[in-house]
Structure formats: C-alpha cells, structure tokens
Amino acid sequence: MPTYRFSAPARLVVLGSGSGTNLQALLDAASEEEYAARVVAVGADRPGIEGLARAERAGIDTFVERVRDHPDRSAWDAALAEQVARHEPDLVISAGFMKLFGPRFLDRFAGRTLNTHPALSPSFPGMQGPQDALDYGVKVTGATLFVVDGGVDTGPIVAQVPVAVEPDDDAAALHERIKTAERAMLVDTVGRMAREGFSVEGRSVRIGS
Ligand code: GRF
C-alpha cells in the first residue's frame, strides 16, 4: 500500500489555470508557522493569469508550460513533469488546473497529486460541475478533493464537503459558494496530510496511521 510521510514543512507545487483563489488560501495558510506545508512553486498552462500574479506577489517561483509550445500532448506532459520535478515537491496540488495529466506526469507523481473538483464525486465529473448539478436538480452538491488518476475526476477520494443548492442559484453563484467551502476543505486536508502523512489502498485514502 503506498504510504507517504513528509518532513515538515512539506513542499507543495500548485498548478492552476485561472483566478487562483484556492492557491491563495494555501499561500495564506502556509504563511503561518504552524502549518506543516509550504508552497515552493506555482505552475500554469497559460501566462497572464491571476494565479501566477498571486504567486509573484508572494515571492514564489512560477513557471508556465503551454501545450502549443510542444509538438504534441505527450511532449507537453513530459515537460510539465520536468518543471514540477525541479521543485522537488512532496505533494502536487492541481487547483483549477484545466488540463488532464498524461501518463508521463502520472508515472512520476501519481499517488501524491491531488485535485479539487466542484461537485460531490462520483456525480458530475468534468468542466461544468456546478451547472450539471443545477441541471440535474440536486439539492446538495459540494466539492471533492481526490488523488489524481488517469480518469476525469475519478481518483480515490480524500475529502468532501457538502453545499446546499439554493432555489435562485445560477451556476456562478453556486460555484462561488462551493469555492468558499472548497478552499477551507483544501487547506484543512492538505495541512493534515502534510502533518500526519497518508496512505492509499485501492479507492481508500487514510490520513495518518
Ligand atoms: C475550483 O472550483 C476548482 O475546483 C475548479 O476550478 C475552480 C478554481 O478556482 N476546477 P480558483 O482558480 O482556485 O479560484
């Protein structure tokens, strides 16, 4: 059973594609001495995003790896893995990173790459979690933190948080409320994983021993 334990503080590389509010929550938490993890680098698949600006303001290394700068997806995947590896992460956190990892990335970081998804898995995988939840008419949705595997939002679940759907919600309003809960879950869970370690056996993830 793969088991991970880290010397404090654990090294986090965070990957994003957009506004980076989950990243900011991790940066804020990690600025506290007692939080057992530090963000050592932030990567993106496109330049000019707020997530990179947040990292720069915090004085953290950044990198950008664009698919279009590579002959194919596999070459991009290998280059992304190289960039991440340079920062010697204990955990890789995909927080709003809008690309699927390929086999070359997962060969290196599977088991210790986490992703957040704005729905309660296994419901509503993919890019439109909040809209799909509204369209289905569920009364409760939420966010899921999981260990990345080769599928779309299919990996072993680490933590989930429920969020009630309100009668007048549109996808944007619902997603904003989900993100508030998602950020708290991410910070709390990554902190516990960094402090206590974790193991993955089949679909079961256990934090601590
Ligand atoms: C989060 O809700 C994440 O689950 C989804 O995209 C959003 C990213 O938000 N994949 P941010 O960039 O962290 O603000």
PDB file of C-alpha atoms and ligand atoms in Angstrom:
ATOM      1  CA  MET A   1       0.000   0.000   0.000  1.00  0.00           C
ATOM      2  CA  PRO A   2       1.594   3.359  -0.986  1.00  0.00           C
ATOM      3  CA  THR A   3       2.217   5.377   2.164  1.00  0.00           C
ATOM      4  CA  TYR A   4       3.516   8.938   2.200  1.00  0.00           C
ATOM      5  CA  ARG A   5       5.174  10.774   5.082  1.00  0.00           C
ATOM      6  CA  PHE A   6       6.883  14.121   4.827  1.00  0.00           C
ATOM      7  CA  SER A   7       9.460  16.071   6.772  1.00  0.00           C
ATOM      8  CA  ALA A   8       7.960  19.368   7.873  1.00  0.00           C
ATOM      9  CA  PRO A   9       7.289  21.589   6.156  1.00  0.00           C
ATOM     10  CA  ALA A  10       6.047  19.526   3.195  1.00  0.00           C
ATOM     11  CA  ARG A  11       6.827  21.013  -0.206  1.00  0.00           C
ATOM     12  CA  LEU A  12       3.782  21.869  -2.347  1.00  0.00           C
ATOM     13  CA  VAL A  13       3.797  22.656  -6.057  1.00  0.00           C
ATOM     14  CA  VAL A  14       0.427  24.154  -7.027  1.00  0.00           C
ATOM     15  CA  LEU A  15      -0.862  24.116 -10.622  1.00  0.00           C
ATOM     16  CA  GLY A  16      -3.644  26.394 -11.852  1.00  0.00           C
ATOM     17  CA  SER A  17      -5.231  27.957 -14.910  1.00  0.00           C
ATOM     18  CA  GLY A  18      -7.287  30.847 -13.560  1.00  0.00           C
ATOM     19  CA  SER A  19      -8.106  33.058 -10.630  1.00  0.00           C
ATOM     20  CA  GLY A  20      -6.125  31.052  -8.084  1.00  0.00           C
ATOM     21  CA  THR A  21      -8.304  31.553  -5.017  1.00  0.00           C
ATOM     22  CA  ASN A  22      -7.544  28.012  -3.847  1.00  0.00           C
ATOM     23  CA  LEU A  23      -3.853  28.782  -4.305  1.00  0.00           C
ATOM     24  CA  GLN A  24      -4.289  31.998  -2.291  1.00  0.00           C
ATOM     25  CA  ALA A  25      -5.907  30.055   0.540  1.00  0.00           C
ATOM     26  CA  LEU A  26      -2.910  27.709   0.612  1.00  0.00           C
ATOM     27  CA  LEU A  27      -0.471  30.643   0.468  1.00  0.00           C
ATOM     28  CA  ASP A  28      -2.247  32.327   3.384  1.00  0.00           C
ATOM     29  CA  ALA A  29      -2.303  29.138   5.457  1.00  0.00           C
ATOM     30  CA  ALA A  30       1.319  28.324   4.656  1.00  0.00           C
ATOM     31  CA  SER A  31       2.464  31.742   5.844  1.00  0.00           C
ATOM     32  CA  GLU A  32       1.606  30.590   9.381  1.00  0.00           C
ATOM     33  CA  GLU A  33       4.499  28.859  11.114  1.00  0.00           C
ATOM     34  CA  GLU A  34       2.336  26.015  12.432  1.00  0.00           C
ATOM     35  CA  TYR A  35       1.006  24.999   9.005  1.00  0.00           C
ATOM     36  CA  ALA A  36       3.091  21.964   8.041  1.00  0.00           C
ATOM     37  CA  ALA A  37       3.433  22.776   4.336  1.00  0.00           C
ATOM     38  CA  ARG A  38       4.936  25.485   2.117  1.00  0.00           C
ATOM     39  CA  VAL A  39       4.125  26.389  -1.485  1.00  0.00           C
ATOM     40  CA  VAL A  40       7.506  26.147  -3.228  1.00  0.00           C
ATOM     41  CA  ALA A  41       6.334  26.851  -6.794  1.00  0.00           C
ATOM     42  CA  VAL A  42       3.244  27.655  -8.828  1.00  0.00           C
ATOM     43  CA  GLY A  43       2.806  26.436 -12.393  1.00  0.00           C
ATOM     44  CA  ALA A  44       0.272  27.212 -15.097  1.00  0.00           C
ATOM     45  CA  ASP A  45      -0.658  26.106 -18.603  1.00  0.00           C
ATOM     46  CA  ARG A  46      -1.038  29.723 -19.751  1.00  0.00           C
ATOM     47  CA  PRO A  47       0.623  33.064 -18.938  1.00  0.00           C
ATOM     48  CA  GLY A  48      -1.062  36.157 -17.550  1.00  0.00           C
ATOM     49  CA  ILE A  49      -3.415  34.522 -15.083  1.00  0.00           C
ATOM     50  CA  GLU A  50      -4.198  35.867 -11.630  1.00  0.00           C
ATOM     51  CA  GLY A  51      -2.891  32.687 -10.017  1.00  0.00           C
ATOM     52  CA  LEU A  52       0.628  33.460 -11.291  1.00  0.00           C
ATOM     53  CA  ALA A  53       0.330  37.068 -10.124  1.00  0.00           C
ATOM     54  CA  ARG A  54      -0.665  35.849  -6.658  1.00  0.00           C
ATOM     55  CA  ALA A  55       2.444  33.660  -6.554  1.00  0.00           C
ATOM     56  CA  GLU A  56       4.688  36.501  -7.736  1.00  0.00           C
ATOM     57  CA  ARG A  57       3.287  38.832  -5.068  1.00  0.00           C
ATOM     58  CA  ALA A  58       4.100  36.161  -2.502  1.00  0.00           C
ATOM     59  CA  GLY A  59       7.664  35.869  -3.853  1.00  0.00           C
ATOM     60  CA  ILE A  60       7.177  32.278  -5.015  1.00  0.00           C
ATOM     61  CA  ASP A  61       8.769  30.722  -8.109  1.00  0.00           C
ATOM     62  CA  THR A  62       6.462  30.349 -11.107  1.00  0.00           C
ATOM     63  CA  PHE A  63       6.577  28.514 -14.402  1.00  0.00           C
ATOM     64  CA  VAL A  64       4.344  28.269 -17.477  1.00  0.00           C
ATOM     65  CA  GLU A  65       4.132  25.246 -19.751  1.00  0.00           C
ATOM     66  CA  ARG A  66       1.825  25.776 -22.737  1.00  0.00           C
ATOM     67  CA  VAL A  67       0.597  22.824 -24.814  1.00  0.00           C
ATOM     68  CA  ARG A  68       1.052  24.862 -28.010  1.00  0.00           C
ATOM     69  CA  ASP A  69       4.788  25.206 -27.408  1.00  0.00           C
ATOM     70  CA  HIS A  70       5.219  21.441 -27.797  1.00  0.00           C
ATOM     71  CA  PRO A  71       4.874  19.154 -30.821  1.00  0.00           C
ATOM     72  CA  ASP A  72       2.211  17.062 -29.099  1.00  0.00           C
ATOM     73  CA  ARG A  73       0.406  16.474 -25.842  1.00  0.00           C
ATOM     74  CA  SER A  74       2.838  13.797 -24.709  1.00  0.00           C
ATOM     75  CA  ALA A  75       5.812  16.167 -25.073  1.00  0.00           C
ATOM     76  CA  TRP A  76       3.913  18.814 -23.095  1.00  0.00           C
ATOM     77  CA  ASP A  77       3.112  16.266 -20.396  1.00  0.00           C
ATOM     78  CA  ALA A  78       6.793  15.296 -20.086  1.00  0.00           C
ATOM     79  CA  ALA A  79       7.870  18.971 -19.966  1.00  0.00           C
ATOM     80  CA  LEU A  80       5.311  19.740 -17.272  1.00  0.00           C
ATOM     81  CA  ALA A  81       6.576  16.791 -15.235  1.00  0.00           C
ATOM     82  CA  GLU A  82      10.156  18.121 -15.579  1.00  0.00           C
ATOM     83  CA  GLN A  83       9.164  21.600 -14.442  1.00  0.00           C
ATOM     84  CA  VAL A  84       7.340  20.234 -11.425  1.00  0.00           C
ATOM     85  CA  ALA A  85      10.177  17.825 -10.575  1.00  0.00           C
ATOM     86  CA  ARG A  86      12.715  20.678 -10.479  1.00  0.00           C
ATOM     87  CA  HIS A  87      10.959  21.936  -7.348  1.00  0.00           C
ATOM     88  CA  GLU A  88      11.119  18.541  -5.615  1.00  0.00           C
ATOM     89  CA  PRO A  89       7.515  18.521  -4.403  1.00  0.00           C
ATOM     90  CA  ASP A  90       6.161  16.241  -1.740  1.00  0.00           C
ATOM     91  CA  LEU A  91       2.637  16.951  -2.989  1.00  0.00           C
ATOM     92  CA  VAL A  92       1.391  18.408  -6.265  1.00  0.00           C
ATOM     93  CA  ILE A  93      -1.900  20.288  -5.944  1.00  0.00           C
ATOM     94  CA  SER A  94      -3.986  20.812  -9.065  1.00  0.00           C
ATOM     95  CA  ALA A  95      -6.229  23.712  -8.061  1.00  0.00           C
ATOM     96  CA  GLY A  96      -8.291  24.843 -11.018  1.00  0.00           C
ATOM     97  CA  PHE A  97      -5.730  23.433 -13.482  1.00  0.00           C
ATOM     98  CA  MET A  98      -7.770  22.901 -16.639  1.00  0.00           C
ATOM     99  CA  LYS A  99      -5.693  20.125 -18.197  1.00  0.00           C
ATOM    100  CA  LEU A 100      -5.632  16.387 -17.725  1.00  0.00           C
ATOM    101  CA  PHE A 101      -2.302  14.895 -16.731  1.00  0.00           C
ATOM    102  CA  GLY A 102      -0.876  12.303 -19.101  1.00  0.00           C
ATOM    103  CA  PRO A 103       0.994   9.083 -18.346  1.00  0.00           C
ATOM    104  CA  ARG A 104       4.411  10.693 -18.196  1.00  0.00           C
ATOM    105  CA  PHE A 105       3.334  13.099 -15.486  1.00  0.00           C
ATOM    106  CA  LEU A 106       1.450  10.403 -13.587  1.00  0.00           C
ATOM    107  CA  ASP A 107       4.398   7.987 -13.780  1.00  0.00           C
ATOM    108  CA  ARG A 108       6.291  10.481 -11.647  1.00  0.00           C
ATOM    109  CA  PHE A 109       3.683  11.970  -9.392  1.00  0.00           C
ATOM    110  CA  ALA A 110       0.737   9.552  -9.223  1.00  0.00           C
ATOM    111  CA  GLY A 111      -0.379   8.959  -5.649  1.00  0.00           C
ATOM    112  CA  ARG A 112       0.756  12.366  -4.455  1.00  0.00           C
ATOM    113  CA  THR A 113      -1.031  14.609  -6.939  1.00  0.00           C
ATOM    114  CA  LEU A 114      -4.304  15.989  -5.561  1.00  0.00           C
ATOM    115  CA  ASN A 115      -7.101  17.739  -7.416  1.00  0.00           C
ATOM    116  CA  THR A 116     -10.146  19.673  -6.271  1.00  0.00           C
ATOM    117  CA  HIS A 117     -13.425  19.326  -8.120  1.00  0.00           C
ATOM    118  CA  PRO A 118     -16.523  21.492  -7.550  1.00  0.00           C
ATOM    119  CA  ALA A 119     -19.027  18.622  -7.186  1.00  0.00           C
ATOM    120  CA  LEU A 120     -19.566  15.616  -4.942  1.00  0.00           C
ATOM    121  CA  SER A 121     -17.880  12.763  -6.809  1.00  0.00           C
ATOM    122  CA  PRO A 122     -18.843  10.477  -8.402  1.00  0.00           C
ATOM    123  CA  SER A 123     -21.584  12.884  -9.529  1.00  0.00           C
ATOM    124  CA  PHE A 124     -20.931  15.496 -12.190  1.00  0.00           C
ATOM    125  CA  PRO A 125     -17.318  14.971 -13.310  1.00  0.00           C
ATOM    126  CA  GLY A 126     -15.792  17.309 -15.894  1.00  0.00           C
ATOM    127  CA  MET A 127     -15.645  21.016 -16.501  1.00  0.00           C
ATOM    128  CA  GLN A 128     -19.256  22.003 -15.658  1.00  0.00           C
ATOM    129  CA  GLY A 129     -19.789  20.534 -12.189  1.00  0.00           C
ATOM    130  CA  PRO A 130     -21.937  23.373 -10.771  1.00  0.00           C
ATOM    131  CA  GLN A 131     -24.043  23.739 -13.946  1.00  0.00           C
ATOM    132  CA  ASP A 132     -24.536  19.973 -14.226  1.00  0.00           C
ATOM    133  CA  ALA A 133     -25.673  19.840 -10.582  1.00  0.00           C
ATOM    134  CA  LEU A 134     -28.230  22.611 -11.245  1.00  0.00           C
ATOM    135  CA  ASP A 135     -29.426  20.959 -14.447  1.00  0.00           C
ATOM    136  CA  TYR A 136     -29.965  17.679 -12.605  1.00  0.00           C
ATOM    137  CA  GLY A 137     -31.883  19.431  -9.832  1.00  0.00           C
ATOM    138  CA  VAL A 138     -29.891  18.118  -6.878  1.00  0.00           C
ATOM    139  CA  LYS A 139     -30.472  19.875  -3.540  1.00  0.00           C
ATOM    140  CA  VAL A 140     -26.968  19.248  -2.240  1.00  0.00           C
ATOM    141  CA  THR A 141     -23.704  19.398  -4.150  1.00  0.00           C
ATOM    142  CA  GLY A 142     -20.226  20.379  -2.942  1.00  0.00           C
ATOM    143  CA  ALA A 143     -16.548  19.824  -3.556  1.00  0.00           C
ATOM    144  CA  THR A 144     -14.263  16.801  -3.638  1.00  0.00           C
ATOM    145  CA  LEU A 145     -10.535  16.533  -3.018  1.00  0.00           C
ATOM    146  CA  PHE A 146      -9.099  13.407  -4.633  1.00  0.00           C
ATOM    147  CA  VAL A 147      -5.875  11.672  -5.596  1.00  0.00           C
ATOM    148  CA  VAL A 148      -5.438  12.089  -9.344  1.00  0.00           C
ATOM    149  CA  ASP A 149      -5.532   9.002 -11.539  1.00  0.00           C
ATOM    150  CA  GLY A 150      -5.789   8.700 -15.321  1.00  0.00           C
ATOM    151  CA  GLY A 151      -9.530   9.467 -15.478  1.00  0.00           C
ATOM    152  CA  VAL A 152     -11.644  12.614 -15.346  1.00  0.00           C
ATOM    153  CA  ASP A 153     -12.259  13.348 -11.640  1.00  0.00           C
ATOM    154  CA  THR A 154     -12.270   9.615 -10.866  1.00  0.00           C
ATOM    155  CA  GLY A 155      -9.407   9.169  -8.386  1.00  0.00           C
ATOM    156  CA  PRO A 156      -9.631   7.971  -4.784  1.00  0.00           C
ATOM    157  CA  ILE A 157     -11.464  10.492  -2.624  1.00  0.00           C
ATOM    158  CA  VAL A 158      -9.565  12.241   0.182  1.00  0.00           C
ATOM    159  CA  ALA A 159     -12.262  14.626   1.465  1.00  0.00           C
ATOM    160  CA  GLN A 160     -15.651  16.028   0.516  1.00  0.00           C
ATOM    161  CA  VAL A 161     -17.721  18.972   1.680  1.00  0.00           C
ATOM    162  CA  PRO A 162     -21.452  19.444   1.057  1.00  0.00           C
ATOM    163  CA  VAL A 163     -23.003  22.710  -0.139  1.00  0.00           C
ATOM    164  CA  ALA A 164     -26.775  23.285  -0.319  1.00  0.00           C
ATOM    165  CA  VAL A 165     -28.271  24.399  -3.640  1.00  0.00           C
ATOM    166  CA  GLU A 166     -30.454  27.478  -3.149  1.00  0.00           C
ATOM    167  CA  PRO A 167     -33.677  27.974  -5.137  1.00  0.00           C
ATOM    168  CA  ASP A 168     -32.425  31.002  -7.085  1.00  0.00           C
ATOM    169  CA  ASP A 169     -28.892  29.750  -7.739  1.00  0.00           C
ATOM    170  CA  ASP A 170     -27.283  30.112 -11.120  1.00  0.00           C
ATOM    171  CA  ALA A 171     -24.040  28.267 -11.862  1.00  0.00           C
ATOM    172  CA  ALA A 172     -21.849  31.253 -10.975  1.00  0.00           C
ATOM    173  CA  ALA A 173     -23.490  31.874  -7.581  1.00  0.00           C
ATOM    174  CA  LEU A 174     -23.454  28.188  -6.735  1.00  0.00           C
ATOM    175  CA  HIS A 175     -19.816  27.822  -7.792  1.00  0.00           C
ATOM    176  CA  GLU A 176     -18.797  30.789  -5.622  1.00  0.00           C
ATOM    177  CA  ARG A 177     -20.410  29.176  -2.536  1.00  0.00           C
ATOM    178  CA  ILE A 178     -18.814  25.841  -3.422  1.00  0.00           C
ATOM    179  CA  LYS A 179     -15.422  27.542  -3.726  1.00  0.00           C
ATOM    180  CA  THR A 180     -15.712  29.026  -0.243  1.00  0.00           C
ATOM    181  CA  ALA A 181     -16.261  25.549   1.209  1.00  0.00           C
ATOM    182  CA  GLU A 182     -13.705  24.025  -1.156  1.00  0.00           C
ATOM    183  CA  ARG A 183     -10.910  26.367  -0.035  1.00  0.00           C
ATOM    184  CA  ALA A 184     -11.468  25.563   3.643  1.00  0.00           C
ATOM    185  CA  MET A 185     -11.520  21.830   2.900  1.00  0.00           C
ATOM    186  CA  LEU A 186      -8.361  22.054   0.796  1.00  0.00           C
ATOM    187  CA  VAL A 187      -6.377  23.983   3.403  1.00  0.00           C
ATOM    188  CA  ASP A 188      -7.505  21.794   6.271  1.00  0.00           C
ATOM    189  CA  THR A 189      -6.986  18.492   4.452  1.00  0.00           C
ATOM    190  CA  VAL A 190      -3.618  19.317   2.894  1.00  0.00           C
ATOM    191  CA  GLY A 191      -2.429  20.517   6.311  1.00  0.00           C
ATOM    192  CA  ARG A 192      -3.445  17.215   7.891  1.00  0.00           C
ATOM    193  CA  MET A 193      -1.876  15.189   5.053  1.00  0.00           C
ATOM    194  CA  ALA A 194       1.358  17.148   5.426  1.00  0.00           C
ATOM    195  CA  ARG A 195       1.437  16.686   9.211  1.00  0.00           C
ATOM    196  CA  GLU A 196       0.239  13.110   9.509  1.00  0.00           C
ATOM    197  CA  GLY A 197       1.068  11.531   6.131  1.00  0.00           C
ATOM    198  CA  PHE A 198      -1.420   9.387   4.250  1.00  0.00           C
ATOM    199  CA  SER A 199      -1.881   6.060   2.538  1.00  0.00           C
ATOM    200  CA  VAL A 200      -3.860   4.946  -0.484  1.00  0.00           C
ATOM    201  CA  GLU A 201      -5.167   1.391  -0.775  1.00  0.00           C
ATOM    202  CA  GLY A 202      -7.396   0.820  -3.762  1.00  0.00           C
ATOM    203  CA  ARG A 203     -10.017   3.549  -3.502  1.00  0.00           C
ATOM    204  CA  SER A 204      -9.476   4.124   0.196  1.00  0.00           C
ATOM    205  CA  VAL A 205      -7.401   7.100   1.346  1.00  0.00           C
ATOM    206  CA  ARG A 206      -6.448   7.287   5.014  1.00  0.00           C
ATOM    207  CA  ILE A 207      -4.800  10.316   6.609  1.00  0.00           C
ATOM    208  CA  GLY A 208      -2.460   9.431   9.481  1.00  0.00           C
ATOM    209  CA  SER A 209      -1.632   5.916  10.590  1.00  0.00           C
TER     210      SER A 209
HETATM  211  C1  GRF B   1     -12.333  25.464  -8.349  1.00  0.00           C
HETATM  212  O1  GRF B   1     -13.715  25.432  -8.027  1.00  0.00           O
HETATM  213  C2  GRF B   1     -11.852  24.120  -8.809  1.00  0.00           C
HETATM  214  O2  GRF B   1     -12.456  23.055  -8.154  1.00  0.00           O
HETATM  215  C3  GRF B   1     -12.283  24.137 -10.259  1.00  0.00           C
HETATM  216  O3  GRF B   1     -11.980  25.450 -10.684  1.00  0.00           O
HETATM  217  C4  GRF B   1     -12.058  26.318  -9.576  1.00  0.00           C
HETATM  218  C5  GRF B   1     -10.735  27.035  -9.486  1.00  0.00           C
HETATM  219  O4  GRF B   1     -10.825  28.183  -8.738  1.00  0.00           O
HETATM  220  N1  GRF B   1     -11.647  23.108 -11.022  1.00  0.00           N
HETATM  221  P1  GRF B   1      -9.529  29.060  -8.368  1.00  0.00           P
HETATM  222  O5  GRF B   1      -8.707  29.247  -9.636  1.00  0.00           O
HETATM  223  O6  GRF B   1      -8.767  28.322  -7.312  1.00  0.00           O
HETATM  224  O7  GRF B   1     -10.102  30.351  -7.878  1.00  0.00           O
END
